[in-house]
Amino acid sequence: MHLVKRHHKNLSRDNLILLAQQDDYHALEELIKREQKNVYASFYYLDPNRQDIPDLTQEALFRMAKNIKKLRDPKKFQSWFNQIITNLFHDEMRKKYKKPQTLSIDADTSEQSNIVNITELRDKKKLPAESTLAGELNNKIISAIHTLPEPFRVAIVLRELQGLSYEEISNITQTSIGTIKSRIARARTKLQENLKPYLIQ
Amino acid sequence: MTQSITCKKVTSLLALYIDNKLDPRMQLFVKQHLEICPYCHKKYIMLKQLISELRNAYKDMIQDTAAEEKHRQFNIKEYEKFHTNLSAYFDNELPLNESVSMKKYMIKFPNARKDLEEMYNLHKIINSSLLCVKKTLNEDYSKTICYRVLGKNPDFKKQITLKIASFVGIIIMLATLITANIPIGKTVKEKSIKLFKKTIYVHSPINHELASDLMQ
Ligand SMILES: [Zn+2]
């Protein structure tokens, strides 16, 4: 049994996916082990209220594990899984806020109006490393991302943290590539403004 | 000798004389000397020409600068285009021709590279933050999720103990049935052997291949 597990640890993600699709639960377990921190971090940056992040993480992992057989091409795992994460996040947001937050910001698809800050960040918890300099910078980065309006936040998380292409992000968010391009550019400009002192070397 | 001293004095005053900056008495003194001294006169002509050339060159330069200023104002649009495309350029999402013109622009204006560097620095600090956040997850959900998918009790130890107990129990029972000289019918014995192999197949958590060999 240990031998099997050790063997799985050396497998590529693509191979783990292929095995998991054939009911190899050790492969599925290893796949979850590898992905869970990434999923957790995604929700951490996506959700400014930072409530139920462990629950959301587990739910996303469960949906991934349950539906793994539906994924045809292991190469598309990253994009496919992020679709699950993004959908789950949007469902949660819809549950929490009666009015969808996206409405007011999506009205500016002309991309002319300024990015508005979301001022109320309720129950803002800080990371344990807060006291150190690196921890302070880390908190600044996280809150800078959290102050981005939702569509911009989603776009920058999918690009900068998940490394997805504009086309993949456009498919996940059901938005045109042009809009994605502009959202990422503007999110970066906003982050650069807020993090200016840490960017000049 | 006196001539030479006067020449030296006049030479040193020539620049002021050309600009009409001497007092009238001195102005007249230089003028009169130039009329009688071909040596100083020659110097005077040369200097006058040089000064006027310099003045013209300076005028040209001023005009050029004004033109360049105009040109630079026009370039703000070019810079704006550069800036809006920079993010997509950084992500390698620009079509080839636009990507080439971005590179050309940065060669033309080395300062524009700083914008790109800043974007790279942003990328770097976001990713270092990501590593920090990832470290804060201390739980391992893999087993819980697997069991949820299997639709089983997530209590791992309990599951395994139950599995092993039933496995051992059934094997002992069947082995006794097969090996003991209990007078049972041939068909019953064969059925038992089959069931024995099947049990190994179903309950063994690892050797599925071995078990399927046994089945044949
Ligand atoms: Zn003279």
XYZ file of C-alpha atoms and ligand atoms in Angstrom:
418
model
C 0.000 0.000 0.000
C 2.822 2.367 0.884
C 4.590 1.430 -2.293
C 1.545 2.401 -4.323
C 1.341 5.733 -2.549
C 4.993 6.544 -3.020
C 4.584 5.686 -6.656
C 1.735 8.203 -6.961
C 3.810 10.960 -5.452
C 6.139 10.857 -8.445
C 3.419 10.955 -11.046
C 2.636 14.000 -13.149
C -0.700 15.690 -12.601
C -1.927 14.525 -16.005
C -1.241 10.918 -15.070
C -2.866 11.305 -11.677
C -5.975 12.623 -13.409
C -6.018 9.705 -15.850
C -5.706 7.214 -12.986
C -8.305 9.005 -10.874
C -10.684 8.778 -13.811
C -10.230 5.007 -13.642
C -11.322 4.833 -10.007
C -7.814 4.844 -8.577
C -8.545 6.509 -5.257
C -4.937 6.776 -4.254
C -4.406 8.875 -7.358
C -7.448 10.980 -6.493
C -6.169 11.429 -2.959
C -2.776 12.561 -4.210
C -4.412 14.922 -6.713
C -6.476 16.531 -3.934
C -3.384 16.797 -1.746
C -1.589 18.675 -4.477
C -4.464 20.989 -5.388
C -5.975 21.874 -2.025
C -3.568 24.694 -1.110
C -4.116 26.272 -4.480
C -7.901 26.131 -4.130
C -7.695 27.510 -0.618
C -5.537 30.417 -1.832
C -7.945 31.124 -4.701
C -10.850 31.618 -2.320
C -8.617 33.556 0.028
C -7.979 36.173 -2.660
C -11.449 36.014 -4.186
C -13.509 36.469 -1.040
C -12.847 39.756 0.799
C -14.978 38.639 3.742
C -12.941 35.502 4.189
C -15.776 33.516 5.664
C -16.178 29.798 5.179
C -12.997 29.520 3.141
C -12.288 25.988 4.433
C -15.878 25.011 3.569
C -15.635 26.512 0.096
C -12.297 24.802 -0.443
C -13.688 21.415 0.522
C -16.777 21.888 -1.598
C -14.697 22.811 -4.668
C -12.413 19.816 -4.126
C -15.439 17.567 -3.715
C -17.028 18.827 -6.948
C -13.732 18.307 -8.743
C -13.316 14.767 -7.367
C -16.912 13.811 -8.055
C -16.835 15.044 -11.642
C -13.278 14.116 -12.572
C -14.536 11.540 -15.106
C -16.288 14.295 -17.037
C -12.991 15.982 -17.842
C -12.009 14.754 -21.295
C -8.533 16.255 -21.633
C -6.258 16.284 -18.550
C -4.422 19.228 -20.113
C -7.543 21.320 -19.569
C -7.683 20.498 -15.861
C -6.491 23.919 -14.668
C -9.122 25.750 -16.666
C -11.861 23.209 -15.875
C -11.154 23.246 -12.156
C -11.067 27.036 -12.053
C -14.475 27.065 -13.697
C -15.729 24.985 -10.746
C -14.049 27.342 -8.267
C -15.355 30.487 -9.957
C -18.910 29.115 -10.237
C -18.871 28.134 -6.590
C -17.589 31.564 -5.614
C -20.285 33.324 -7.625
C -22.983 31.091 -6.133
C -21.736 31.971 -2.655
C -21.687 35.680 -3.440
C -25.212 35.507 -4.803
C -26.327 33.778 -1.624
C -24.644 36.352 0.607
C -25.736 39.495 -1.175
C -29.289 39.765 -2.341
C -28.292 42.043 -5.186
C -25.497 40.759 -7.380
C -22.452 42.924 -6.852
C -21.350 42.578 -10.432
C -24.236 44.580 -11.837
C -23.000 48.102 -11.151
C -19.497 47.336 -12.356
C -20.511 45.430 -15.438
C -22.500 48.455 -16.520
C -19.177 50.142 -17.196
C -18.196 47.800 -20.008
C -17.304 50.978 -21.847
C -14.355 50.715 -19.476
C -14.436 54.444 -18.997
C -15.461 54.885 -15.379
C -12.989 54.479 -12.599
C -12.613 51.397 -10.503
C -14.602 51.985 -7.342
C -13.261 50.774 -4.059
C -15.352 48.458 -1.993
C -15.046 50.098 1.370
C -16.626 47.670 3.750
C -14.461 44.653 4.234
C -16.218 42.900 7.039
C -14.544 40.413 9.368
C -11.155 41.032 7.901
C -8.864 38.450 9.397
C -5.135 38.844 9.176
C -2.504 36.290 8.413
C -0.353 34.974 11.265
C 2.841 36.367 9.731
C 1.399 39.866 10.021
C 4.042 41.259 12.379
C 6.988 40.662 10.041
C 7.837 42.967 7.161
C 7.057 40.268 4.612
C 3.795 39.661 6.441
C 2.930 43.327 6.276
C 3.568 43.439 2.535
C 1.557 40.262 2.169
C -1.418 41.827 3.940
C -1.115 44.920 1.755
C -1.182 42.777 -1.373
C -4.171 40.785 -0.187
C -6.184 43.854 0.748
C -5.199 45.570 -2.511
C -6.641 42.600 -4.406
C -9.708 42.551 -2.163
C -10.478 46.200 -2.884
C -10.783 45.455 -6.610
C -14.390 45.123 -7.784
C -15.394 41.511 -8.233
C -15.027 41.086 -12.026
C -11.567 42.651 -11.900
C -10.595 40.548 -8.900
C -11.731 37.345 -10.600
C -9.813 38.227 -13.780
C -6.576 39.045 -11.967
C -6.775 35.936 -9.746
C -7.320 33.691 -12.753
C -4.444 35.358 -14.609
C -1.798 36.108 -11.976
C -2.440 33.270 -9.534
C -3.815 30.541 -11.751
C -1.877 31.388 -14.880
C -4.801 30.960 -17.254
C -4.816 32.402 -20.781
C -7.138 35.268 -21.760
C -9.159 32.829 -23.824
C -9.626 30.470 -20.894
C -10.605 33.339 -18.584
C -12.998 34.603 -21.227
C -14.666 31.157 -21.368
C -14.867 30.815 -17.596
C -16.359 34.258 -17.042
C -18.466 34.292 -20.232
C -16.932 37.618 -21.234
C -15.189 38.715 -24.428
C -11.411 38.480 -24.665
C -11.267 42.256 -25.215
C -13.056 42.905 -21.927
C -10.771 40.450 -20.114
C -7.712 42.150 -21.580
C -8.929 45.528 -20.382
C -9.998 44.244 -16.947
C -6.600 42.696 -16.305
C -4.822 45.851 -17.467
C -6.934 48.068 -15.244
C -6.679 45.740 -12.265
C -2.893 45.866 -12.633
C -2.879 49.652 -12.873
C -4.962 49.849 -9.704
C -2.724 47.367 -7.867
C 0.367 49.264 -9.003
C -1.114 52.475 -7.630
C -1.874 50.876 -4.274
C 1.421 49.027 -3.978
C 3.665 51.689 -5.507
C 6.239 51.862 -2.677
C 6.904 48.105 -2.991
C 7.351 48.125 -6.753
C 10.131 50.639 -7.277
C 13.551 49.145 -6.838
C 56.222 97.218 -29.733
C 53.549 99.813 -28.965
C 51.718 98.576 -32.019
C 51.694 95.057 -30.675
C 50.411 96.112 -27.260
C 47.543 98.052 -28.925
C 46.776 94.973 -31.117
C 46.543 92.749 -28.048
C 44.256 95.229 -26.335
C 42.032 95.571 -29.412
C 41.842 91.781 -29.891
C 40.606 91.307 -26.354
C 37.917 93.972 -26.924
C 36.721 92.641 -30.298
C 33.872 90.498 -28.988
C 32.444 93.405 -27.006
C 32.983 95.723 -29.977
C 30.950 93.425 -32.262
C 28.103 93.427 -29.767
C 28.366 97.197 -29.342
C 28.940 96.807 -25.635
C 31.902 99.198 -25.247
C 31.601 102.755 -24.070
C 31.627 105.239 -26.984
C 35.255 106.310 -26.365
C 36.574 102.738 -26.509
C 34.267 101.871 -29.385
C 35.849 104.708 -31.388
C 39.347 103.660 -30.357
C 38.821 100.086 -31.660
C 37.161 101.391 -34.813
C 40.053 103.648 -35.627
C 42.606 100.901 -34.990
C 40.766 98.444 -37.240
C 40.917 100.987 -40.071
C 44.694 101.189 -39.928
C 45.673 97.605 -38.852
C 45.036 94.844 -41.440
C 46.032 92.181 -38.915
C 43.355 93.147 -36.402
C 40.866 93.796 -39.167
C 41.251 90.224 -40.387
C 40.704 88.922 -36.865
C 37.661 91.130 -36.536
C 36.082 89.765 -39.750
C 36.720 86.174 -38.674
C 35.281 86.658 -35.228
C 32.217 88.475 -36.569
C 31.530 85.596 -38.930
C 32.003 83.007 -36.234
C 29.644 84.797 -33.873
C 26.955 85.125 -36.493
C 27.300 81.421 -37.365
C 26.944 80.496 -33.728
C 23.914 82.717 -33.379
C 22.258 81.102 -36.364
C 23.026 77.629 -35.091
C 21.501 78.558 -31.753
C 18.373 79.862 -33.470
C 18.083 76.578 -35.396
C 18.471 74.674 -32.196
C 15.669 76.627 -30.533
C 13.434 75.949 -33.499
C 14.313 72.253 -33.424
C 13.487 72.020 -29.744
C 10.120 73.641 -30.364
C 9.455 71.168 -33.141
C 10.504 68.304 -30.937
C 8.190 69.509 -28.203
C 5.358 69.394 -30.703
C 6.488 65.948 -31.751
C 6.622 64.762 -28.151
C 3.059 65.922 -27.525
C 1.978 63.797 -30.432
C 3.802 60.883 -28.838
C 1.648 60.934 -25.731
C -0.942 59.081 -27.750
C 1.700 56.587 -28.758
C 2.671 56.164 -25.126
C -0.947 55.673 -24.102
C -1.252 52.928 -26.651
C 1.942 51.391 -25.333
C 0.635 51.557 -21.794
C -2.744 49.967 -22.540
C -1.084 47.137 -24.432
C 1.627 46.569 -21.843
C -0.441 44.258 -19.654
C -1.351 42.004 -22.589
C 2.245 42.169 -23.823
C 3.419 41.026 -20.399
C 1.005 38.083 -20.582
C 2.184 37.206 -24.086
C -1.349 37.776 -25.372
C -0.643 40.318 -28.132
C -0.668 39.474 -31.833
C 2.846 39.229 -33.278
C 2.875 42.586 -35.112
C 1.720 44.507 -32.042
C 4.203 42.679 -29.893
C 6.971 43.700 -32.292
C 5.955 47.347 -32.177
C 5.962 47.187 -28.356
C 9.559 45.983 -28.479
C 10.492 48.730 -30.940
C 8.891 51.337 -28.719
C 10.934 50.187 -25.731
C 14.131 50.379 -27.742
C 13.227 53.927 -28.823
C 12.255 55.001 -25.312
C 14.294 53.076 -22.751
C 12.235 54.708 -19.984
C 9.243 52.699 -21.148
C 11.042 49.578 -19.980
C 10.546 50.769 -16.419
C 6.793 50.298 -16.809
C 7.414 46.718 -17.842
C 9.770 46.165 -14.907
C 7.158 47.520 -12.517
C 4.640 45.061 -13.905
C 7.124 42.251 -13.431
C 7.723 43.361 -9.836
C 3.988 43.324 -9.213
C 3.856 39.799 -10.585
C 6.725 38.801 -8.280
C 5.206 40.177 -5.078
C 1.783 38.692 -5.857
C 3.372 35.300 -6.256
C 5.357 35.583 -3.049
C 2.097 36.490 -1.331
C 0.482 33.413 -2.886
C 3.161 31.188 -1.350
C 2.496 32.762 2.075
C -1.247 32.184 1.800
C -0.793 28.589 0.654
C 1.292 27.905 3.746
C -1.563 28.948 6.031
C -3.629 25.890 5.099
C -2.600 23.238 7.597
C -5.406 20.780 7.112
C -5.381 17.896 4.677
C -8.766 17.346 3.087
C -7.747 14.547 0.725
C -9.075 11.599 2.773
C -12.320 13.311 3.752
C -13.028 14.257 0.144
C -12.199 10.775 -1.154
C -14.578 9.207 1.292
C -17.258 11.704 0.468
C -16.899 10.813 -3.190
C -17.045 7.108 -2.365
C -20.133 7.788 -0.313
C -18.557 6.132 2.688
C -18.011 6.909 6.309
C -15.042 9.242 6.546
C -13.865 7.371 9.653
C -10.926 5.710 7.968
C -9.737 3.406 10.784
C -13.177 2.069 11.488
C -13.637 1.248 7.823
C -10.351 -0.586 7.544
C -10.883 -2.609 10.734
C -14.316 -3.637 9.588
C -12.977 -4.605 6.199
C -10.136 -6.693 7.598
C -12.376 -8.396 10.143
C -14.919 -9.475 7.544
C -12.177 -10.496 5.130
C -10.438 -12.741 7.700
C -13.721 -14.147 8.930
C -14.972 -15.177 5.523
C -11.614 -16.701 4.553
C -11.438 -18.802 7.691
C -14.971 -20.013 7.172
C -14.433 -20.927 3.546
C -11.033 -22.519 4.157
C -12.547 -24.693 6.832
C -15.307 -25.660 4.456
C -12.924 -26.591 1.662
C -10.162 -28.341 3.584
C -12.141 -30.136 6.232
C -13.330 -33.558 5.278
C -16.871 -32.646 5.783
C -18.860 -34.759 3.391
C -20.336 -32.105 1.183
C -21.288 -32.447 -2.428
C -18.801 -31.724 -5.251
C -20.809 -28.762 -6.544
C -20.973 -27.214 -3.124
C -17.190 -27.533 -2.801
C -16.600 -25.918 -6.177
C -18.959 -23.097 -5.335
C -17.055 -22.513 -2.119
C -13.725 -22.308 -3.922
C -15.199 -19.798 -6.347
C -16.577 -17.744 -3.501
C -13.192 -17.909 -1.781
C -11.463 -16.419 -4.834
C -14.163 -13.829 -5.245
C -13.800 -12.760 -1.640
C -10.110 -12.173 -2.160
C -10.886 -10.131 -5.236
C -13.545 -7.961 -3.693
C -11.949 -7.351 -0.326
C -8.280 -7.173 -1.110
C -7.388 -3.512 -1.315
C -4.296 -3.970 -3.458
C -3.762 -7.082 -5.508
C -6.581 -6.672 -7.961
C -4.536 -8.115 -10.768
C -3.532 -11.143 -8.743
C -7.118 -11.648 -7.722
C -8.393 -11.439 -11.260
C -5.823 -14.058 -12.263
C -7.252 -16.293 -9.578
C -10.723 -15.726 -10.897
C -9.932 -17.252 -14.265
Zn 46.291 95.827 -34.815
